[in-house]
Amino acid sequence: MAGFQSLPGFRDFYPEDFSRRQHIFRVWRQTASAFGFQEYDAPVLEPLELYKTKSGDEIEAQLFSFKDKGDREVSLRPEMTPTVCRMVGAKAGALKRPIKWFSIAEFYRYERAQKGRLRAFHQFNADIFGEAGPEAEIELIALLVQCLAGFGLTKDDFYVRLSDRDLWFFYLEALGFNEEQSRALLTAVDRFEKMGDDAFKGYAEAHGALPADQKDKVLAFLKVKGLAELEATLAPFKSDKLSARLTDWRKVLAGLAAMGLGDFVCVDLAVVRGLAYYTGFVFEAFDRKGDLRALAGGGRYNDLVKKLGGPDLPAVGFAIGDVTTGLLLEQRGLAPAHVTAPDVYVVIGGEAERKAAFADIHALRAAGFKAEYPFRELAFGKQFKAASESGAKLALIYGGDELAKGIVKVRNLTDRTEHEVPKNQVIAAVRDSLSGD
Ligand code: HAM
């Protein structure tokens, strides 16, 4: 069809798509509430300044930004983190600690089109403010796992890769790198999975080629895949900072193991996260097969609330996306079927009977039953066909003969049985007939 189409990377949600999306949101919302998180919302349009330098170069290049009619530089939100920091920062003194908040909202990034990446997508964001210790990481990673396990996904379907930007900085410092070199090296680590050795080109241009033995040490750290291996790699360094971090690592992993979630989490220092504001633990969730882009990402960002004008407030959080989650659920056959069947289909004899039927139809709906009826006069045969095609469990028959007797016929469309009920007892009769379901 010629004519208008939605913009690239933006989706129409037809009822079937919408019901799948609602299912995802429902599971996230229920899970967050079980973990004691409170829901909030925020503006979709923000001052451009909120994202400049705070989110990082990659997101900044992808902003849907423009000048509004008052000449303000504004942007559609690409993520929730700066906004929620601004909100919490403004009222931090009045909020009960720990502050555990979540939201479900739409975000906009001008991304290159690829599977699992769109320009408008939804995220579930969950963040904890005011807790500096690794207890916050335990709570959030457990929530992240349950936000996926709540759909029926298991440890064979997805896992969380846990890493630590602090640990990287302390390790690189122990190897003799200064802060600027360490930042450049972390960019290389971030790109290493995709680009291999080429990832180190940027570092070489700025700081000269990495000596082979240093590079080996960086690569060895990047490949660490377990706590014992991590402890062994760090054992030769007598650094208090490194041992303090290892204590936090043991706490996080032991806490998650005690919750029965040990199999969902793996130590993986190849993850460092592109966003500029992360300061400590960082984590990402992926499907086990590795077919899809990241399901979720997050980490600690202890400086951002302050950078945005608020108090010094430690924070950790993550976001799960609806696009990759939806793809994974479909792959695993866990996307629910779209069910629209009414409870009751009302079959109406003619115009004269319509009025009597209308009173009951509305009363049924007000009582919470799904009731449908034909908009126009139709032969009985056609109405019964429509009733069975609709998937309704019951047909209520309002014919001239029935109404003359003061009754309505209730036909069970599954077992084809039929009985008569007094017209003034239709609601109770429907409730009785459906209660066996
Ligand atoms: P992020 O890694 O940029 O983190 O995004 C988190 C998740 O959102 C991704 O893993 C992915 O599922 C989804 N997502 C991101 N971009 C797109 C896209 N273009 N299309 C579809 N899905 C996408 C953040 O946004 C951080 N603000 C998370 C956070 C919260 N950190 C602390 N608190």
Short mmCIF file of C-alpha atoms and ligand atoms in Angstrom, two decimals:
data_model
loop_
_atom_site.label_atom_id
_atom_site.label_comp_id
_atom_site.label_asym_id
_atom_site.label_seq_id
_atom_site.Cartn_x
_atom_site.Cartn_y
_atom_site.Cartn_z
CA MET A 1 0.00 0.00 0.00
CA ALA A 2 1.36 3.40 -0.97
CA GLY A 3 1.07 6.05 1.71
CA PHE A 4 2.48 6.67 5.13
CA GLN A 5 4.69 4.27 7.02
CA SER A 6 6.16 4.50 10.47
CA LEU A 7 9.71 5.86 10.71
CA PRO A 8 12.61 3.37 10.54
CA GLY A 9 13.21 1.80 13.94
CA PHE A 10 9.76 2.80 15.28
CA ARG A 11 7.07 0.19 15.82
CA ASP A 12 3.31 0.03 15.45
CA PHE A 13 1.81 -2.16 18.13
CA TYR A 14 -1.14 -4.03 16.63
CA PRO A 15 -3.32 -5.64 19.33
CA GLU A 16 -1.39 -8.92 19.15
CA ASP A 17 1.96 -7.10 19.52
CA PHE A 18 0.52 -4.93 22.25
CA SER A 19 -0.64 -7.92 24.26
CA ARG A 20 2.86 -9.45 24.05
CA ARG A 21 4.32 -6.15 25.23
CA GLN A 22 1.83 -5.96 28.09
CA HIS A 23 2.78 -9.46 29.18
CA ILE A 24 6.42 -8.40 29.39
CA PHE A 25 5.57 -5.23 31.33
CA ARG A 26 3.27 -7.18 33.69
CA VAL A 27 6.01 -9.64 34.66
CA TRP A 28 8.51 -6.82 35.21
CA ARG A 29 6.08 -4.78 37.28
CA GLN A 30 5.05 -7.74 39.47
CA THR A 31 8.67 -8.75 39.99
CA ALA A 32 9.76 -5.22 40.95
CA SER A 33 6.92 -4.99 43.40
CA ALA A 34 7.86 -8.34 44.99
CA PHE A 35 11.35 -6.87 45.53
CA GLY A 36 9.90 -3.74 47.16
CA PHE A 37 10.72 -1.28 44.37
CA GLN A 38 8.46 1.75 43.90
CA GLU A 39 7.32 2.88 40.46
CA TYR A 40 7.95 6.39 39.10
CA ASP A 41 7.74 8.15 35.74
CA ALA A 42 9.36 11.20 34.16
CA PRO A 43 9.28 13.47 31.10
CA VAL A 44 10.05 12.04 27.70
CA LEU A 45 11.66 15.34 26.63
CA GLU A 46 14.58 16.74 28.62
CA PRO A 47 17.14 19.55 28.34
CA LEU A 48 19.87 18.39 25.98
CA GLU A 49 22.44 19.38 28.59
CA LEU A 50 21.31 16.49 30.82
CA TYR A 51 22.93 14.00 28.44
CA LYS A 52 25.96 15.97 27.28
CA THR A 53 29.16 14.37 28.53
CA LYS A 54 27.23 12.44 31.21
CA SER A 55 25.95 9.53 29.18
CA GLY A 56 29.01 9.14 26.95
CA ASP A 57 30.01 9.86 23.36
CA GLU A 58 28.14 6.95 21.83
CA ILE A 59 24.74 7.92 23.24
CA GLU A 60 25.40 11.61 22.60
CA ALA A 61 25.87 10.91 18.88
CA GLN A 62 22.53 9.06 18.83
CA LEU A 63 20.31 11.70 20.45
CA PHE A 64 17.02 12.76 18.90
CA SER A 65 17.69 16.39 19.78
CA PHE A 66 16.33 19.68 18.44
CA LYS A 67 15.49 23.24 19.41
CA ASP A 68 11.97 23.81 20.73
CA LYS A 69 9.90 26.89 19.85
CA GLY A 70 11.33 28.71 22.85
CA ASP A 71 14.84 28.17 21.43
CA ARG A 72 15.70 25.60 24.09
CA GLU A 73 18.07 22.77 23.19
CA VAL A 74 16.07 19.63 24.04
CA SER A 75 16.32 15.89 23.47
CA LEU A 76 14.05 12.88 23.62
CA ARG A 77 15.37 10.70 26.44
CA PRO A 78 17.86 8.03 25.29
CA GLU A 79 17.95 6.47 28.79
CA MET A 80 16.48 7.02 32.26
CA THR A 81 19.62 7.22 34.41
CA PRO A 82 20.36 11.00 34.25
CA THR A 83 16.66 11.79 34.75
CA VAL A 84 16.23 9.54 37.78
CA CYS A 85 19.43 10.99 39.28
CA ARG A 86 18.03 14.48 38.86
CA MET A 87 14.72 13.46 40.49
CA VAL A 88 16.29 11.63 43.42
CA GLY A 89 18.95 14.33 43.86
CA ALA A 90 16.29 17.04 44.17
CA LYS A 91 14.49 15.27 47.04
CA ALA A 92 17.20 13.04 48.47
CA GLY A 93 16.86 14.44 51.99
CA ALA A 94 13.16 13.60 52.16
CA LEU A 95 13.33 10.06 50.73
CA LYS A 96 13.47 7.01 52.97
CA ARG A 97 16.67 4.96 52.44
CA PRO A 98 17.48 2.78 50.71
CA ILE A 99 15.70 4.35 47.77
CA LYS A 100 14.53 1.51 45.50
CA TRP A 101 12.77 2.79 42.37
CA PHE A 102 11.70 1.31 39.05
CA SER A 103 10.05 2.51 35.85
CA ILE A 104 8.87 1.15 32.52
CA ALA A 105 9.19 3.70 29.75
CA GLU A 106 10.04 4.35 26.10
CA PHE A 107 13.45 5.63 24.97
CA TYR A 108 14.83 6.99 21.71
CA ARG A 109 18.25 6.51 20.15
CA TYR A 110 19.20 7.13 16.54
CA GLU A 111 20.86 3.71 16.18
CA ARG A 112 21.93 1.87 13.05
CA ALA A 113 19.16 -0.62 12.22
CA GLN A 114 20.08 -4.16 13.29
CA LYS A 115 18.40 -7.16 14.87
CA GLY A 116 17.42 -6.34 18.42
CA ARG A 117 18.25 -2.64 18.10
CA LEU A 118 15.58 -0.08 17.23
CA ARG A 119 15.25 3.69 17.47
CA ALA A 120 12.33 3.60 19.90
CA PHE A 121 12.31 0.86 22.52
CA HIS A 122 11.17 0.25 26.06
CA GLN A 123 13.27 -0.35 29.12
CA PHE A 124 12.54 -1.52 32.61
CA ASN A 125 14.89 0.51 34.82
CA ALA A 126 15.58 -0.40 38.44
CA ASP A 127 17.96 1.59 40.64
CA ILE A 128 18.99 1.75 44.28
CA PHE A 129 20.23 5.04 45.76
CA GLY A 130 21.95 5.56 49.09
CA GLU A 131 23.60 2.15 49.52
CA ALA A 132 27.37 2.15 49.03
CA GLY A 133 27.94 -1.52 49.86
CA PRO A 134 27.65 -4.56 47.56
CA GLU A 135 24.29 -5.42 49.19
CA ALA A 136 22.74 -3.15 46.53
CA GLU A 137 24.40 -5.15 43.74
CA ILE A 138 23.06 -8.41 45.23
CA GLU A 139 19.52 -7.01 45.36
CA LEU A 140 19.67 -5.66 41.80
CA ILE A 141 21.26 -8.69 40.16
CA ALA A 142 18.70 -10.91 41.91
CA LEU A 143 15.96 -8.63 40.57
CA LEU A 144 17.45 -8.74 37.07
CA VAL A 145 17.57 -12.55 37.12
CA GLN A 146 13.97 -12.78 38.34
CA CYS A 147 12.81 -10.22 35.74
CA LEU A 148 13.84 -12.80 33.12
CA ALA A 149 13.16 -16.01 35.06
CA GLY A 150 9.62 -14.69 35.68
CA PHE A 151 8.79 -15.52 32.04
CA GLY A 152 9.88 -19.13 32.45
CA LEU A 153 13.43 -18.54 31.16
CA THR A 154 16.06 -20.64 32.96
CA LYS A 155 19.81 -20.64 33.57
CA ASP A 156 20.12 -22.47 30.24
CA ASP A 157 18.51 -19.53 28.45
CA PHE A 158 20.37 -16.52 29.84
CA TYR A 159 23.11 -15.43 32.22
CA VAL A 160 24.55 -12.31 33.80
CA ARG A 161 28.18 -11.38 33.18
CA LEU A 162 29.64 -9.51 36.14
CA SER A 163 32.65 -7.24 35.88
CA ASP A 164 34.13 -4.28 37.72
CA ARG A 165 35.52 -1.00 36.40
CA ASP A 166 37.19 -0.24 39.76
CA LEU A 167 38.99 -3.54 39.69
CA TRP A 168 40.19 -2.81 36.16
CA PHE A 169 41.51 0.63 37.17
CA PHE A 170 43.24 -0.74 40.29
CA TYR A 171 44.74 -3.61 38.29
CA LEU A 172 46.01 -1.29 35.51
CA GLU A 173 47.38 1.06 38.15
CA ALA A 174 49.24 -1.85 39.72
CA LEU A 175 50.66 -2.61 36.26
CA GLY A 176 51.96 0.98 36.09
CA PHE A 177 49.42 2.68 33.81
CA ASN A 178 48.26 6.21 34.58
CA GLU A 179 44.56 7.14 34.57
CA GLU A 180 44.45 8.38 30.98
CA GLN A 181 46.18 5.25 29.69
CA SER A 182 43.83 3.12 31.77
CA ARG A 183 40.77 4.81 30.24
CA ALA A 184 42.11 4.21 26.74
CA LEU A 185 42.81 0.58 27.62
CA LEU A 186 39.27 0.10 28.95
CA THR A 187 37.90 1.39 25.65
CA ALA A 188 40.03 -1.28 23.96
CA VAL A 189 38.75 -3.94 26.38
CA ASP A 190 35.16 -2.84 25.63
CA ARG A 191 35.78 -3.32 21.90
CA PHE A 192 37.96 -6.43 22.10
CA GLU A 193 35.12 -8.95 21.74
CA LYS A 194 33.94 -7.37 18.50
CA MET A 195 37.22 -6.22 16.99
CA GLY A 196 39.96 -8.47 18.34
CA ASP A 197 43.45 -6.99 18.19
CA ASP A 198 42.28 -3.92 16.24
CA ALA A 199 40.65 -2.75 19.47
CA PHE A 200 44.09 -1.65 20.71
CA LYS A 201 44.77 0.63 17.70
CA GLY A 202 43.28 3.71 19.39
CA TYR A 203 45.46 3.14 22.43
CA ALA A 204 48.60 2.78 20.30
CA GLU A 205 47.83 6.02 18.43
CA ALA A 206 47.49 8.01 21.63
CA HIS A 207 50.05 6.38 23.89
CA GLY A 208 52.39 4.31 21.68
CA ALA A 209 52.30 0.54 21.18
CA LEU A 210 51.67 -1.57 24.26
CA PRO A 211 54.73 -3.59 25.30
CA ALA A 212 54.01 -7.28 24.65
CA ASP A 213 54.24 -8.35 28.30
CA GLN A 214 51.80 -5.58 29.36
CA LYS A 215 49.39 -6.53 26.62
CA ASP A 216 49.53 -10.18 27.71
CA LYS A 217 48.59 -9.12 31.21
CA VAL A 218 45.64 -7.06 29.98
CA LEU A 219 44.45 -9.91 27.75
CA ALA A 220 44.85 -12.45 30.55
CA PHE A 221 42.71 -10.30 32.87
CA LEU A 222 40.09 -9.82 30.17
CA LYS A 223 39.76 -13.58 29.88
CA VAL A 224 39.26 -14.23 33.61
CA LYS A 225 36.09 -16.31 34.00
CA GLY A 226 35.78 -17.19 37.68
CA LEU A 227 36.43 -16.02 41.23
CA ALA A 228 39.26 -18.48 41.90
CA GLU A 229 40.99 -17.40 38.69
CA LEU A 230 40.49 -13.77 39.61
CA GLU A 231 41.98 -14.31 43.08
CA ALA A 232 44.94 -16.16 41.58
CA THR A 233 45.60 -13.43 39.00
CA LEU A 234 45.57 -10.73 41.66
CA ALA A 235 47.50 -12.67 44.34
CA PRO A 236 50.97 -11.38 43.30
CA PHE A 237 49.90 -7.73 43.75
CA LYS A 238 50.09 -6.49 47.30
CA SER A 239 47.45 -3.77 46.86
CA ASP A 240 44.96 -2.86 49.59
CA LYS A 241 42.58 -1.46 47.00
CA LEU A 242 42.59 -4.75 45.11
CA SER A 243 42.04 -6.84 48.25
CA ALA A 244 39.15 -4.59 49.36
CA ARG A 245 37.53 -5.06 45.95
CA LEU A 246 37.99 -8.82 46.17
CA THR A 247 36.14 -8.78 49.51
CA ASP A 248 33.20 -7.06 47.78
CA TRP A 249 33.34 -9.59 44.95
CA ARG A 250 33.14 -12.48 47.40
CA LYS A 251 30.14 -10.83 49.11
CA VAL A 252 28.22 -10.33 45.88
CA LEU A 253 28.85 -13.85 44.60
CA ALA A 254 28.16 -15.49 47.98
CA GLY A 255 24.94 -13.48 48.40
CA LEU A 256 23.66 -14.50 44.98
CA ALA A 257 24.69 -18.12 45.55
CA ALA A 258 22.77 -18.11 48.86
CA MET A 259 19.68 -16.97 46.95
CA GLY A 260 20.11 -19.98 44.66
CA LEU A 261 21.18 -17.80 41.74
CA GLY A 262 24.82 -18.83 41.46
CA ASP A 263 24.26 -20.56 38.10
CA PHE A 264 22.90 -17.39 36.54
CA VAL A 265 25.97 -15.27 37.20
CA CYS A 266 29.50 -15.51 35.89
CA VAL A 267 32.64 -13.50 36.47
CA ASP A 268 33.61 -11.96 33.15
CA LEU A 269 36.03 -9.06 33.02
CA ALA A 270 35.55 -8.60 29.27
CA VAL A 271 32.47 -6.51 30.12
CA VAL A 272 33.29 -2.87 30.92
CA ARG A 273 30.22 -1.02 29.50
CA GLY A 274 30.33 1.93 27.14
CA LEU A 275 28.38 4.44 29.24
CA ALA A 276 30.59 7.11 30.79
CA TYR A 277 29.21 7.24 34.32
CA TYR A 278 29.90 3.76 35.72
CA THR A 279 32.29 3.60 38.66
CA GLY A 280 32.38 0.06 40.10
CA PHE A 281 30.60 -3.23 39.43
CA VAL A 282 29.10 -3.43 35.95
CA PHE A 283 27.00 -6.25 34.51
CA GLU A 284 25.18 -7.32 31.40
CA ALA A 285 22.68 -10.09 30.70
CA PHE A 286 22.90 -12.17 27.53
CA ASP A 287 21.13 -15.17 26.03
CA ARG A 288 23.21 -18.34 26.48
CA LYS A 289 23.31 -19.13 22.77
CA GLY A 290 24.81 -15.74 22.02
CA ASP A 291 22.32 -15.11 19.19
CA LEU A 292 21.09 -11.79 20.47
CA ARG A 293 22.43 -8.42 21.53
CA ALA A 294 22.45 -7.67 25.27
CA LEU A 295 19.19 -8.26 27.14
CA ALA A 296 20.11 -5.87 29.95
CA GLY A 297 22.95 -3.76 31.27
CA GLY A 298 23.79 -1.82 34.37
CA GLY A 299 26.24 -1.05 37.12
CA ARG A 300 27.28 1.31 39.87
CA TYR A 301 27.46 5.06 39.22
CA ASN A 302 28.40 6.73 42.49
CA ASP A 303 29.25 10.18 41.04
CA LEU A 304 26.33 10.95 38.76
CA VAL A 305 23.80 12.35 41.26
CA LYS A 306 26.43 14.84 42.43
CA LYS A 307 27.54 15.70 38.90
CA LEU A 308 23.94 16.62 38.12
CA GLY A 309 23.77 19.04 41.05
CA GLY A 310 22.48 16.73 43.80
CA PRO A 311 24.14 15.45 46.98
CA ASP A 312 26.84 12.81 47.14
CA LEU A 313 24.67 9.71 46.76
CA PRO A 314 25.91 6.27 45.82
CA ALA A 315 23.79 4.49 43.21
CA VAL A 316 23.50 1.22 41.29
CA GLY A 317 21.00 0.18 38.67
CA PHE A 318 20.25 -1.58 35.43
CA ALA A 319 17.86 -1.56 32.50
CA ILE A 320 16.34 -4.45 30.55
CA GLY A 321 15.11 -3.83 27.01
CA ASP A 322 11.80 -5.08 25.62
CA VAL A 323 13.17 -5.80 22.14
CA THR A 324 15.76 -8.48 22.91
CA THR A 325 13.59 -9.85 25.72
CA GLY A 326 10.71 -10.24 23.24
CA LEU A 327 12.96 -11.98 20.69
CA LEU A 328 14.28 -14.42 23.30
CA LEU A 329 10.76 -15.26 24.54
CA GLU A 330 9.68 -15.94 20.97
CA GLN A 331 12.73 -18.15 20.31
CA ARG A 332 11.94 -20.20 23.40
CA GLY A 333 8.19 -20.43 22.71
CA LEU A 334 7.41 -18.41 25.83
CA ALA A 335 5.56 -15.52 24.18
CA PRO A 336 1.92 -15.90 25.24
CA ALA A 337 -0.88 -16.38 22.71
CA HIS A 338 -3.13 -13.39 22.14
CA VAL A 339 -6.47 -14.36 23.69
CA THR A 340 -9.49 -12.17 23.00
CA ALA A 341 -12.34 -14.70 23.41
CA PRO A 342 -15.37 -13.28 25.24
CA ASP A 343 -16.99 -15.12 28.14
CA VAL A 344 -20.42 -14.63 26.66
CA TYR A 345 -21.83 -14.05 23.19
CA VAL A 346 -25.35 -12.63 23.25
CA VAL A 347 -27.65 -13.86 20.47
CA ILE A 348 -30.48 -11.38 19.83
CA GLY A 349 -33.78 -12.23 18.06
CA GLY A 350 -34.63 -8.82 16.58
CA GLU A 351 -34.88 -5.13 17.29
CA ALA A 352 -37.63 -5.69 19.88
CA GLU A 353 -35.42 -8.06 21.92
CA ARG A 354 -32.35 -5.84 21.61
CA LYS A 355 -33.44 -3.50 24.42
CA ALA A 356 -33.91 -6.31 26.90
CA ALA A 357 -30.58 -7.77 25.87
CA PHE A 358 -28.78 -4.42 26.18
CA ALA A 359 -29.71 -4.06 29.83
CA ASP A 360 -28.16 -7.44 30.63
CA ILE A 361 -25.16 -6.96 28.35
CA HIS A 362 -24.21 -3.81 30.17
CA ALA A 363 -24.85 -5.34 33.60
CA LEU A 364 -22.67 -8.35 32.65
CA ARG A 365 -19.82 -6.06 31.55
CA ALA A 366 -20.13 -3.93 34.66
CA ALA A 367 -19.82 -7.16 36.67
CA GLY A 368 -16.53 -7.89 34.89
CA PHE A 369 -17.59 -10.45 32.28
CA LYS A 370 -16.45 -10.09 28.67
CA ALA A 371 -19.70 -9.86 26.70
CA GLU A 372 -20.06 -9.43 22.93
CA TYR A 373 -23.11 -9.10 20.65
CA PRO A 374 -23.74 -8.40 16.95
CA PHE A 375 -24.05 -4.72 16.05
CA ARG A 376 -26.67 -5.46 13.41
CA GLU A 377 -29.70 -7.73 13.07
CA LEU A 378 -28.56 -11.15 11.87
CA ALA A 379 -30.24 -14.50 11.28
CA PHE A 380 -29.90 -16.87 14.30
CA GLY A 381 -27.70 -19.26 12.29
CA LYS A 382 -25.19 -16.50 11.53
CA GLN A 383 -25.16 -15.37 15.15
CA PHE A 384 -24.43 -18.90 16.41
CA LYS A 385 -21.63 -19.19 13.88
CA ALA A 386 -20.18 -15.86 15.08
CA ALA A 387 -20.59 -17.02 18.69
CA SER A 388 -18.58 -20.19 18.16
CA GLU A 389 -15.96 -18.40 16.03
CA SER A 390 -15.48 -15.83 18.78
CA GLY A 391 -14.33 -18.58 21.14
CA ALA A 392 -17.00 -17.63 23.70
CA LYS A 393 -17.79 -20.22 26.32
CA LEU A 394 -21.47 -19.35 26.58
CA ALA A 395 -24.18 -18.06 24.25
CA LEU A 396 -27.13 -16.24 25.83
CA ILE A 397 -30.23 -16.38 23.67
CA TYR A 398 -32.67 -13.46 23.73
CA GLY A 399 -35.43 -14.62 21.33
CA GLY A 400 -39.03 -13.40 21.19
CA ASP A 401 -40.38 -16.69 22.62
CA GLU A 402 -37.90 -16.70 25.49
CA LEU A 403 -38.60 -13.12 26.51
CA ALA A 404 -42.37 -13.71 26.31
CA LYS A 405 -41.83 -16.45 28.93
CA GLY A 406 -39.57 -14.16 31.02
CA ILE A 407 -36.54 -16.40 30.49
CA VAL A 408 -33.19 -16.43 28.69
CA LYS A 409 -31.53 -19.56 27.27
CA VAL A 410 -27.94 -20.26 28.30
CA ARG A 411 -26.10 -22.49 25.84
CA ASN A 412 -22.74 -23.97 26.77
CA LEU A 413 -20.78 -23.77 23.51
CA THR A 414 -18.27 -26.39 24.62
CA ASP A 415 -20.58 -29.28 25.52
CA ARG A 416 -23.65 -27.95 23.62
CA THR A 417 -25.95 -28.26 26.67
CA GLU A 418 -28.65 -25.67 27.14
CA HIS A 419 -30.80 -24.51 30.04
CA GLU A 420 -33.28 -21.77 30.76
CA VAL A 421 -32.89 -19.14 33.46
CA PRO A 422 -35.29 -16.43 34.62
CA LYS A 423 -34.46 -13.14 32.88
CA ASN A 424 -33.72 -11.43 36.19
CA GLN A 425 -31.12 -14.03 37.16
CA VAL A 426 -28.89 -13.93 34.10
CA ILE A 427 -25.79 -12.54 35.84
CA ALA A 428 -25.88 -15.15 38.60
CA ALA A 429 -26.46 -17.90 35.99
CA VAL A 430 -23.45 -16.75 33.92
CA ARG A 431 -21.30 -16.63 37.04
CA ASP A 432 -22.39 -20.20 37.94
CA SER A 433 -21.83 -21.56 34.45
CA LEU A 434 -18.32 -20.07 34.21
CA SER A 435 -17.22 -20.91 37.73
CA GLY A 436 -16.28 -24.45 36.72
CA ASP A 437 -13.48 -23.09 34.45
P1 HAM B 1 22.19 0.29 28.04
O1 HAM B 1 23.15 -0.85 28.09
O2 HAM B 1 22.45 1.39 27.09
O3 HAM B 1 22.09 0.84 29.54
O4 HAM B 1 20.73 -0.27 27.74
C1 HAM B 1 20.16 -1.29 28.53
C2 HAM B 1 19.34 -2.22 27.64
O5 HAM B 1 18.39 -1.48 26.89
C3 HAM B 1 20.16 -2.95 26.59
O6 HAM B 1 20.77 -4.11 27.13
C4 HAM B 1 19.10 -3.30 25.56
O7 HAM B 1 18.33 -4.44 25.95
C5 HAM B 1 18.19 -2.09 25.63
N1 HAM B 1 18.51 -1.16 24.55
C6 HAM B 1 19.44 -0.18 24.53
N2 HAM B 1 19.47 0.43 23.33
C7 HAM B 1 18.53 -0.17 22.57
C8 HAM B 1 18.04 0.00 21.22
N3 HAM B 1 18.52 0.96 20.43
N4 HAM B 1 17.07 -0.82 20.79
C9 HAM B 1 16.54 -1.77 21.59
N5 HAM B 1 16.95 -1.98 22.86
C10 HAM B 1 17.93 -1.19 23.34
C11 HAM B 1 21.37 1.93 29.90
O8 HAM B 1 20.52 2.46 29.22
C12 HAM B 1 21.60 2.36 31.32
N6 HAM B 1 20.96 3.66 31.52
C13 HAM B 1 21.08 1.31 32.28
C14 HAM B 1 21.21 1.71 33.71
C15 HAM B 1 20.21 1.96 34.59
N7 HAM B 1 22.35 1.85 34.37
C16 HAM B 1 22.08 2.20 35.61
N8 HAM B 1 20.78 2.27 35.76
#
